[in-house]
CSV table of C-alpha atoms in Angstrom, one decimal:
chain,number,residue,atom,x,y,z
B,190,GLU,CA,39.9,141.0,102.7
B,191,LYS,CA,36.4,139.5,104.5
B,192,ARG,CA,35.1,139.1,101.2
B,193,MET,CA,37.8,136.9,100.6
B,194,GLU,CA,38.5,135.0,104.1
B,195,SER,CA,34.4,134.4,103.3
B,196,GLY,CA,35.5,133.1,100.1
B,197,LYS,CA,38.1,130.9,101.5
B,198,ARG,CA,36.1,129.4,104.5
B,199,SER,CA,33.2,128.6,101.9
B,200,LEU,CA,35.1,127.1,99.3
B,201,ARG,CA,37.8,124.7,101.6
B,202,ILE,CA,37.2,121.0,101.6
B,203,ARG,CA,36.1,119.6,104.6
B,204,ASN,CA,36.0,116.0,104.0
B,205,VAL,CA,39.4,115.3,104.6
B,206,LEU,CA,39.8,111.9,102.1
B,207,LEU,CA,38.4,114.2,100.0
B,208,ARG,CA,40.5,116.7,99.8
B,209,GLN,CA,43.2,113.9,99.9
B,210,CYS,CA,42.0,112.5,96.7
B,211,LEU,CA,42.3,115.6,95.2
B,212,SER,CA,46.2,116.2,96.1
B,213,GLU,CA,46.6,113.3,95.0
B,214,PHE,CA,44.7,113.7,92.0
B,215,LEU,CA,47.0,117.2,91.1
B,216,CYS,CA,50.3,115.6,92.0
B,217,SER,CA,49.9,112.5,90.2
B,218,PHE,CA,48.5,115.1,87.2
B,219,ILE,CA,51.9,117.2,87.9
B,220,VAL,CA,54.4,114.6,87.2
B,221,ILE,CA,52.5,112.9,84.6
B,222,MET,CA,52.6,116.3,82.1
B,223,PHE,CA,56.1,117.0,82.8
B,224,GLY,CA,57.4,113.8,82.4
B,225,CYS,CA,54.9,113.2,79.1
B,226,ALA,CA,55.4,116.4,77.7
B,227,ALA,CA,59.2,115.6,77.7
B,228,LEU,CA,58.4,112.4,75.7
B,229,ALA,CA,57.0,114.3,73.4
B,230,GLN,CA,59.2,116.5,72.4
B,231,MET,CA,61.9,113.9,72.0
B,232,LYS,CA,59.1,111.3,70.3
B,233,THR,CA,58.2,113.6,67.1
B,234,SER,CA,61.3,115.8,67.3
B,235,ARG,CA,63.1,112.7,66.5
B,236,GLY,CA,65.7,113.9,69.2
B,237,ALA,CA,66.3,117.1,68.2
B,238,LYS,CA,64.4,118.6,71.3
B,239,GLY,CA,64.9,116.2,73.5
B,240,GLN,CA,66.9,112.8,75.0
B,241,PRO,CA,66.6,110.4,77.2
B,242,MET,CA,68.0,112.5,79.7
B,243,SER,CA,66.3,115.0,79.4
B,244,VAL,CA,63.0,113.0,80.1
B,245,ASN,CA,64.4,111.6,83.1
B,246,MET,CA,65.0,115.0,84.8
B,247,ALA,CA,61.3,116.2,83.6
B,248,PHE,CA,60.1,113.1,85.4
B,249,SER,CA,62.2,114.1,88.9
B,250,ALA,CA,61.7,117.4,88.5
B,251,GLY,CA,58.4,117.1,88.2
B,252,ILE,CA,58.2,114.5,91.6
B,253,MET,CA,59.9,117.1,93.4
B,254,VAL,CA,57.1,119.4,92.9
B,255,ALA,CA,54.7,117.3,93.5
B,256,MET,CA,56.3,116.6,96.4
B,257,TYR,CA,56.3,120.1,97.8
B,258,LEU,CA,52.9,120.9,96.8
B,259,GLY,CA,50.6,118.3,97.8
B,260,ARG,CA,53.1,117.1,100.7
B,261,ASP,CA,51.1,119.1,103.6
B,262,ILE,CA,47.3,117.9,102.1
B,263,SER,CA,47.8,114.1,101.4
B,264,GLY,CA,51.9,113.3,101.4
B,265,ALA,CA,52.3,113.1,97.7
B,266,HIS,CA,52.0,109.4,98.0
B,267,LEU,CA,52.3,109.8,93.4
B,268,ASN,CA,52.6,106.2,93.5
B,269,PRO,CA,50.0,103.1,94.2
B,270,ALA,CA,53.2,100.7,95.2
B,271,LEU,CA,54.4,103.3,97.3
B,272,SER,CA,50.7,103.6,98.9
B,273,LEU,CA,50.3,99.9,99.3
B,274,SER,CA,53.5,99.7,101.1
B,275,PHE,CA,51.9,102.8,103.7
B,276,CYS,CA,48.8,100.5,104.6
B,277,VAL,CA,50.9,97.1,104.9
B,278,VAL,CA,53.1,99.1,107.3
B,279,GLY,CA,49.8,100.8,109.1
B,280,SER,CA,50.8,104.6,107.8
B,281,LEU,CA,47.4,104.4,105.5
B,282,SER,CA,44.1,103.4,106.1
B,283,TRP,CA,43.2,100.5,103.8
B,284,SER,CA,40.1,102.2,103.5
B,285,LYS,CA,41.6,105.3,101.6
B,286,LEU,CA,44.2,102.9,99.5
B,287,LEU,CA,41.9,102.6,96.8
B,288,PRO,CA,40.7,106.2,96.7
B,289,TYR,CA,44.0,107.3,97.1
B,290,CYS,CA,45.1,104.5,94.1
B,291,LEU,CA,42.2,105.7,91.7
B,292,SER,CA,43.0,109.5,92.2
B,293,GLN,CA,46.3,109.2,91.0
B,294,VAL,CA,45.5,106.5,88.2
B,295,LEU,CA,42.9,109.7,86.9
B,296,GLY,CA,45.3,112.2,87.4
B,297,ALA,CA,47.4,110.5,85.4
B,298,TYR,CA,44.8,110.2,83.0
B,299,VAL,CA,44.0,113.7,82.7
B,300,ALA,CA,47.4,115.0,82.8
B,301,SER,CA,47.9,112.4,78.9
B,302,ALA,CA,44.8,113.9,78.1
B,303,LEU,CA,46.6,117.5,78.2
B,304,VAL,CA,49.8,116.6,76.5
B,305,PHE,CA,48.0,114.9,73.8
B,306,LEU,CA,46.4,118.1,73.1
B,307,MET,CA,49.1,120.6,73.5
B,308,TYR,CA,51.1,118.0,71.0
B,309,TYR,CA,48.7,117.0,68.8
B,310,GLU,CA,49.6,118.4,66.0
B,311,ALA,CA,53.5,117.3,65.9
B,312,ILE,CA,52.1,113.6,67.2
B,313,MET,CA,49.7,114.0,63.5
B,314,ASP,CA,52.7,115.2,61.8
B,315,PHE,CA,55.0,112.7,63.3
B,316,SER,CA,52.8,109.4,62.8
B,317,GLY,CA,51.5,110.4,60.0
B,318,GLY,CA,47.9,110.6,61.4
B,319,VAL,CA,48.1,107.2,62.2
B,320,LEU,CA,48.7,106.1,66.0
B,321,ALA,CA,50.3,103.1,66.4
B,322,VAL,CA,52.5,101.2,69.1
B,323,TYR,CA,54.7,99.4,66.7
B,324,GLY,CA,56.9,101.2,64.4
B,325,PRO,CA,59.1,103.4,63.5
B,326,ASN,CA,56.3,105.8,63.7
B,327,GLU,CA,54.6,105.0,66.9
B,328,THR,CA,53.5,107.8,69.5
B,329,ALA,CA,52.1,104.9,72.2
B,330,SER,CA,55.8,105.3,74.0
B,331,ILE,CA,54.7,108.7,74.5
B,332,PHE,CA,52.0,108.2,77.2
B,333,ALA,CA,52.5,104.3,78.2
B,334,THR,CA,55.8,102.2,78.9
B,335,TYR,CA,56.6,99.4,76.7
B,336,PRO,CA,59.7,96.2,76.9
B,337,SER,CA,62.3,96.4,74.5
B,338,SER,CA,61.6,93.7,71.9
B,339,PHE,CA,64.6,91.4,73.0
B,340,MET,CA,62.2,91.2,77.0
B,341,SER,CA,60.3,88.5,78.0
B,342,HIS,CA,57.8,88.7,80.5
B,343,ARG,CA,59.8,87.1,83.3
B,344,GLY,CA,62.7,89.8,82.6
B,345,SER,CA,60.8,92.4,82.6
B,346,PHE,CA,59.0,91.5,85.8
B,347,LEU,CA,62.0,91.6,87.2
B,348,ASP,CA,62.8,94.9,86.0
B,349,GLN,CA,60.1,96.5,87.4
B,350,VAL,CA,60.6,94.6,91.0
B,351,VAL,CA,64.0,95.8,91.4
B,352,ALA,CA,63.6,99.2,90.0
B,353,THR,CA,60.9,99.9,92.6
B,354,GLY,CA,62.8,98.2,95.0
B,355,MET,CA,65.2,100.4,95.2
B,356,MET,CA,63.7,103.7,94.9
B,357,MET,CA,61.7,102.6,98.4
B,358,LEU,CA,65.2,101.4,99.8
B,359,SER,CA,66.2,104.6,98.3
B,360,TYR,CA,64.1,107.2,99.8
B,361,LEU,CA,63.4,105.8,103.2
B,362,PRO,CA,66.5,106.5,104.8
B,363,LEU,CA,66.4,109.4,103.4
B,364,ALA,CA,62.9,110.0,105.9
B,365,ASP,CA,63.8,107.5,109.0
B,366,PRO,CA,64.4,109.7,112.0
B,367,GLN,CA,66.5,107.5,113.6
B,368,ASN,CA,69.0,107.1,110.5
B,369,SER,CA,70.2,110.3,110.0
B,370,PRO,CA,67.2,112.1,108.2
B,371,ALA,CA,67.1,114.5,105.3
B,372,SER,CA,66.1,117.9,106.2
B,373,ARG,CA,62.1,118.3,105.5
B,374,ASP,CA,62.3,121.0,103.0
B,375,LEU,CA,64.9,119.0,101.1
B,376,LEU,CA,63.6,116.0,101.3
B,377,PRO,CA,61.1,116.4,97.8
B,378,LEU,CA,64.5,117.7,96.5
B,379,LEU,CA,66.8,114.6,96.8
B,380,VAL,CA,63.9,112.3,96.8
B,381,GLY,CA,63.7,113.5,93.1
B,382,VAL,CA,67.5,113.6,92.8
B,383,MET,CA,67.5,109.5,93.8
B,384,PHE,CA,64.8,109.0,91.2
B,385,LEU,CA,66.9,110.7,89.1
B,386,GLY,CA,69.3,108.0,89.4
B,387,VAL,CA,67.2,105.1,89.2
B,388,SER,CA,65.5,105.9,86.0
B,389,CYS,CA,69.2,106.7,84.6
B,390,SER,CA,69.8,103.2,85.2
B,391,MET,CA,67.1,100.7,84.7
B,392,SER,CA,64.8,102.5,82.5
B,393,SER,CA,66.2,100.9,79.3
B,394,ASN,CA,64.7,97.4,79.3
B,395,CYS,CA,61.3,98.3,79.9
B,396,GLY,CA,61.0,102.6,79.6
B,397,GLY,CA,61.4,102.3,84.1
B,398,GLY,CA,57.9,102.9,85.0
B,399,VAL,CA,57.9,101.5,88.4
B,400,ASN,CA,54.6,103.5,89.2
B,401,PRO,CA,51.4,101.8,88.4
B,402,ALA,CA,49.3,105.0,87.9
B,403,ARG,CA,51.9,106.0,85.5
B,404,ASP,CA,51.8,103.4,83.6
B,405,LEU,CA,47.7,102.7,83.2
B,406,GLY,CA,46.4,106.2,83.6
B,407,PRO,CA,47.9,107.0,80.1
B,408,ARG,CA,47.4,103.9,78.6
B,409,LEU,CA,43.4,103.8,79.5
B,410,PHE,CA,43.6,107.2,78.3
B,411,MET,CA,45.1,105.8,74.3
B,412,LEU,CA,42.6,103.1,74.5
B,413,PHE,CA,39.8,106.1,74.2
B,414,ALA,CA,42.0,108.4,72.1
B,415,GLY,CA,42.5,106.2,69.0
B,416,TRP,CA,45.2,104.2,69.9
B,417,GLY,CA,43.0,101.1,70.3
B,418,THR,CA,43.1,98.2,72.2
B,419,GLU,CA,46.4,97.6,70.7
B,420,VAL,CA,47.4,99.7,74.1
B,421,PHE,CA,47.0,96.9,76.1
B,422,THR,CA,47.0,93.3,73.6
B,423,CYS,CA,50.6,94.6,72.7
B,424,TYR,CA,53.7,92.3,73.5
B,425,ASN,CA,51.9,89.4,74.2
B,426,TYR,CA,49.5,91.4,77.0
B,427,TRP,CA,52.5,92.8,79.0
B,428,PHE,CA,50.5,95.9,80.4
B,429,TRP,CA,50.1,93.9,83.7
B,430,VAL,CA,53.7,93.9,84.0
B,431,PRO,CA,54.3,97.5,85.2
B,432,ILE,CA,50.9,97.4,87.0
B,433,VAL,CA,51.8,94.3,89.2
B,434,ALA,CA,55.3,94.3,89.3
B,435,PRO,CA,55.8,97.9,90.8
B,436,MET,CA,53.7,96.9,94.0
B,437,LEU,CA,55.5,93.8,94.9
B,438,GLY,CA,58.6,95.8,94.4
B,439,ALA,CA,57.4,98.1,97.1
B,440,LEU,CA,56.6,96.2,99.5
B,441,LEU,CA,59.7,94.0,98.8
B,442,GLY,CA,62.3,97.6,99.5
B,443,SER,CA,60.4,98.4,102.7
B,444,GLY,CA,61.2,94.9,103.5
B,445,VAL,CA,64.5,94.8,103.2
B,446,TYR,CA,65.1,97.9,104.9
B,447,ALA,CA,63.0,97.4,107.7
B,448,LEU,CA,65.2,93.8,107.8
B,449,PHE,CA,68.7,94.9,106.9
B,450,ILE,CA,69.0,98.6,108.4
B,451,HIS,CA,66.4,100.5,110.4
B,452,TRP,CA,65.2,96.9,113.0
B,453,HIS,CA,69.2,97.5,114.3
B,454,LEU,CA,68.8,101.3,114.3
B,455,PRO,CA,69.5,102.6,117.7
B,456,GLY,CA,66.7,102.9,119.5
B,457,ALA,CA,64.7,100.8,117.3
B,458,GLY,CA,64.9,97.5,119.8
B,459,GLN,CA,61.3,95.7,120.1
B,460,ASP,CA,61.1,96.8,123.8
B,461,GLU,CA,61.4,100.5,123.3
B,462,PRO,CA,58.2,102.6,122.3
B,463,ASP,CA,60.1,105.1,119.9
B,464,ASP,CA,59.7,102.2,117.5
B,465,ALA,CA,58.4,103.7,114.8
B,466,LEU,CA,59.2,105.0,111.2
B,467,VAL,CA,58.6,108.3,110.9
B,468,LEU,CA,57.7,109.8,107.2
B,469,THR,CA,56.3,112.6,107.4
B,470,ASN,CA,56.2,113.7,104.0
B,471,LEU,CA,54.7,110.3,102.6
B,472,SER,CA,51.9,110.4,105.5
B,473,ASN,CA,48.5,109.9,105.0
B,474,SER,CA,47.8,113.4,105.5
B,475,GLY,CA,51.2,115.6,105.1
B,476,GLU,CA,50.3,117.7,108.6
B,477,ARG,CA,53.0,117.7,111.2
B,478,ARG,CA,51.4,117.3,114.3
B,479,SER,CA,52.9,116.6,118.1
B,480,THR,CA,50.1,113.8,118.6
B,481,ASN,CA,48.9,110.5,116.8
B,482,VAL,CA,45.8,112.4,115.9
B,483,SER,CA,45.2,115.9,114.4
B,484,SER,CA,42.2,118.1,115.3
B,485,ASN,CA,40.9,118.0,111.9
B,486,GLY,CA,40.7,113.3,112.4
B,487,GLU,CA,43.4,113.2,110.2
B,488,ASP,CA,46.8,110.3,110.9
B,489,MET,CA,50.1,111.7,111.5
B,490,ALA,CA,52.6,110.3,109.5
B,491,GLN,CA,53.7,107.2,110.6
B,492,ILE,CA,55.4,104.0,109.7
B,493,ARG,CA,55.9,101.1,111.5
B,494,LEU,CA,58.5,98.5,110.9
B,495,ASP,CA,58.4,97.0,114.3
C-alpha cells in the first residue's frame, strides 16, 4: 500500500494546466471514439449495422461519459467554441484557450486514427481500397462533416451557427444556480440528452458538427492518412464553415441566454453581489470550492453574465 501511494504521488502531474490539457485530450478522444466508430459501422455496413439515430446516440453517450470523466479536472469542455465562450464571459483564462483547443483537436485526431485502425479492413473492403471524398464509396464522412449537395456556404454557415447557439442556449439553464439547475450528478446525462435532441433535429444539412475540434482533428488525420488535400478543398473549401460558425454560434447562444433569461432571474440584479452564473461542470478547473480560488491555484467554475 505504501508503494502504491508513493507511486501515485510520483506519477501525479503537478502542473495545473498540463493536467487540464490531458483531461481535455482524453475527453475529446472519448467523444470521437464513440461517434466516429458508430459512423464507421453505419457506412461500411451500408446501413445494416447502424443508422443516423444510432450515430446521434453514440455521440451523445460519448459526451455524457466524457463529462463524467473529466469534469473535476478541466470541466470537460470538449469543444473550442465552448472554451471561447467561457473566456469571453470570464470563466476561463484567455491564456488557457489555445492549450485547451489544441488538446481537444489532438484528442479528436488520435481517436480518428484509432477508429481508422479498428475499421481499416472494413473501410478498405467498402471503398475498394480507394480513400475518396466523393462518390458512392466515399469514406471521408466517417471522420469529418460535409454539407449536403444542395447546401451553399451561406446556408451551411447559418445552419452551424443556429445549431451551436441552440446547444448553448439549452445547456446554460441546466447549470444556472439561479434558474432551477439540474443536479450536478445528473448534469452530464442531461447534456447528453440535450445534444441528442440538437443532433436529431439539426444535423441533416451539414452533419451537425457544432464542434471545431470534432471536425478539424479528424480532417487533419485524413489529410495524412491517404485522403489527401481534397478533404480541405472539396465543396469549394467548405472546411472553414464547421470551424468558424460554431465559434460564433456559441457566443450568440450565450448572449441570448444572458439577455433574455439570466439577467431577469430573481437575484440577478446588477446591484446584488452574487450576480454570477456558476457552471460547476464546464469550468476551467471543475473542482468544487467554497472560494473563487482553490488551494492548488485553479479557478472555481464561474461564468459571469452580468
